[in-house]
Amino acid sequence: MREFFSAGAGGLCFGLLLGILTTYGLGHWEQAKEWRKETVERGLAHYCSDTGAWAWKGECHDQSTAGD
């Protein structure tokens, strides 16, 4: 008698789930990257000069002016 959930069916389900999650993750990452690019172009955000991290205008302060 065959098992209810055979190795072939399990592999297929795992492959489909992995493909769906990978596609979702890559799509979400690309969308966030494009959104950040647009906010920088519009002057709403920038990349911090000390860390290179994305931030809204006024959120990151340059180290050279922090003590002034």
mmCIF file of C-alpha atoms in Angstrom:
data_model
loop_
_atom_site.group_PDB
_atom_site.id
_atom_site.type_symbol
_atom_site.label_atom_id
_atom_site.label_comp_id
_atom_site.label_asym_id
_atom_site.label_seq_id
_atom_site.Cartn_x
_atom_site.Cartn_y
_atom_site.Cartn_z
ATOM 1 C CA MET A 1 0.000 0.000 0.000
ATOM 2 C CA ARG A 2 1.289 3.467 -0.897
ATOM 3 C CA GLU A 3 1.815 6.148 1.670
ATOM 4 C CA PHE A 4 -0.607 9.042 1.608
ATOM 5 C CA PHE A 5 2.113 11.646 1.184
ATOM 6 C CA SER A 6 4.824 10.072 -0.957
ATOM 7 C CA ALA A 7 8.341 11.428 -1.429
ATOM 8 C CA GLY A 8 7.456 12.739 -4.897
ATOM 9 C CA ALA A 9 4.440 14.673 -3.655
ATOM 10 C CA GLY A 10 6.418 16.010 -0.706
ATOM 11 C CA GLY A 11 9.214 17.170 -2.994
ATOM 12 C CA LEU A 12 6.737 18.847 -5.315
ATOM 13 C CA CYS A 13 5.030 20.705 -2.452
ATOM 14 C CA PHE A 14 8.374 21.750 -0.994
ATOM 15 C CA GLY A 15 9.587 22.981 -4.393
ATOM 16 C CA LEU A 16 6.408 24.956 -5.026
ATOM 17 C CA LEU A 17 6.530 26.528 -1.574
ATOM 18 C CA LEU A 18 10.208 27.415 -1.945
ATOM 19 C CA GLY A 19 9.577 28.942 -5.400
ATOM 20 C CA ILE A 20 6.650 31.023 -4.180
ATOM 21 C CA LEU A 21 8.541 32.326 -1.149
ATOM 22 C CA THR A 22 11.634 33.134 -3.222
ATOM 23 C CA THR A 23 9.599 35.002 -5.825
ATOM 24 C CA TYR A 24 7.761 36.963 -3.136
ATOM 25 C CA GLY A 25 10.997 37.860 -1.355
ATOM 26 C CA LEU A 26 12.749 39.048 -4.503
ATOM 27 C CA GLY A 27 9.736 41.072 -5.579
ATOM 28 C CA HIS A 28 9.444 42.718 -2.195
ATOM 29 C CA TRP A 29 13.175 43.526 -2.147
ATOM 30 C CA GLU A 30 13.063 45.093 -5.631
ATOM 31 C CA GLN A 31 10.005 47.156 -4.732
ATOM 32 C CA ALA A 32 11.643 48.478 -1.554
ATOM 33 C CA LYS A 33 14.814 49.306 -3.498
ATOM 34 C CA GLU A 34 12.841 51.247 -6.120
ATOM 35 C CA TRP A 35 10.801 53.047 -3.445
ATOM 36 C CA ARG A 36 13.958 54.193 -1.645
ATOM 37 C CA LYS A 37 15.477 55.361 -4.934
ATOM 38 C CA GLU A 38 12.383 57.455 -5.691
ATOM 39 C CA THR A 39 12.349 59.089 -2.257
ATOM 40 C CA VAL A 40 15.991 60.116 -2.672
ATOM 41 C CA GLU A 41 15.289 61.528 -6.157
ATOM 42 C CA ARG A 42 12.358 63.567 -4.783
ATOM 43 C CA GLY A 43 14.491 64.968 -1.985
ATOM 44 C CA LEU A 44 12.527 63.318 0.805
ATOM 45 C CA ALA A 45 15.356 61.041 1.948
ATOM 46 C CA HIS A 46 19.089 60.541 1.528
ATOM 47 C CA TYR A 47 21.909 58.168 2.372
ATOM 48 C CA CYS A 48 23.837 59.052 5.536
ATOM 49 C CA SER A 49 27.411 60.070 4.819
ATOM 50 C CA ASP A 50 28.851 58.298 7.873
ATOM 51 C CA THR A 51 27.097 54.909 7.538
ATOM 52 C CA GLY A 52 25.709 54.881 4.005
ATOM 53 C CA ALA A 53 22.315 53.819 5.359
ATOM 54 C CA TRP A 54 19.079 55.128 3.863
ATOM 55 C CA ALA A 55 17.217 57.640 6.076
ATOM 56 C CA TRP A 56 14.542 60.286 5.855
ATOM 57 C CA LYS A 57 15.768 63.875 5.719
ATOM 58 C CA GLY A 58 16.841 64.978 9.182
ATOM 59 C CA GLU A 59 17.048 61.467 10.644
ATOM 60 C CA CYS A 60 20.783 60.970 10.350
ATOM 61 C CA HIS A 61 23.260 63.561 11.471
ATOM 62 C CA ASP A 62 26.751 63.920 10.094
ATOM 63 C CA GLN A 63 29.426 63.135 12.687
ATOM 64 C CA SER A 64 31.295 66.363 11.930
ATOM 65 C CA THR A 65 28.277 68.543 12.794
ATOM 66 C CA ALA A 66 26.900 66.444 15.667
ATOM 67 C CA GLY A 67 28.912 68.317 18.320
ATOM 68 C CA ASP A 68 28.243 71.809 16.944
#
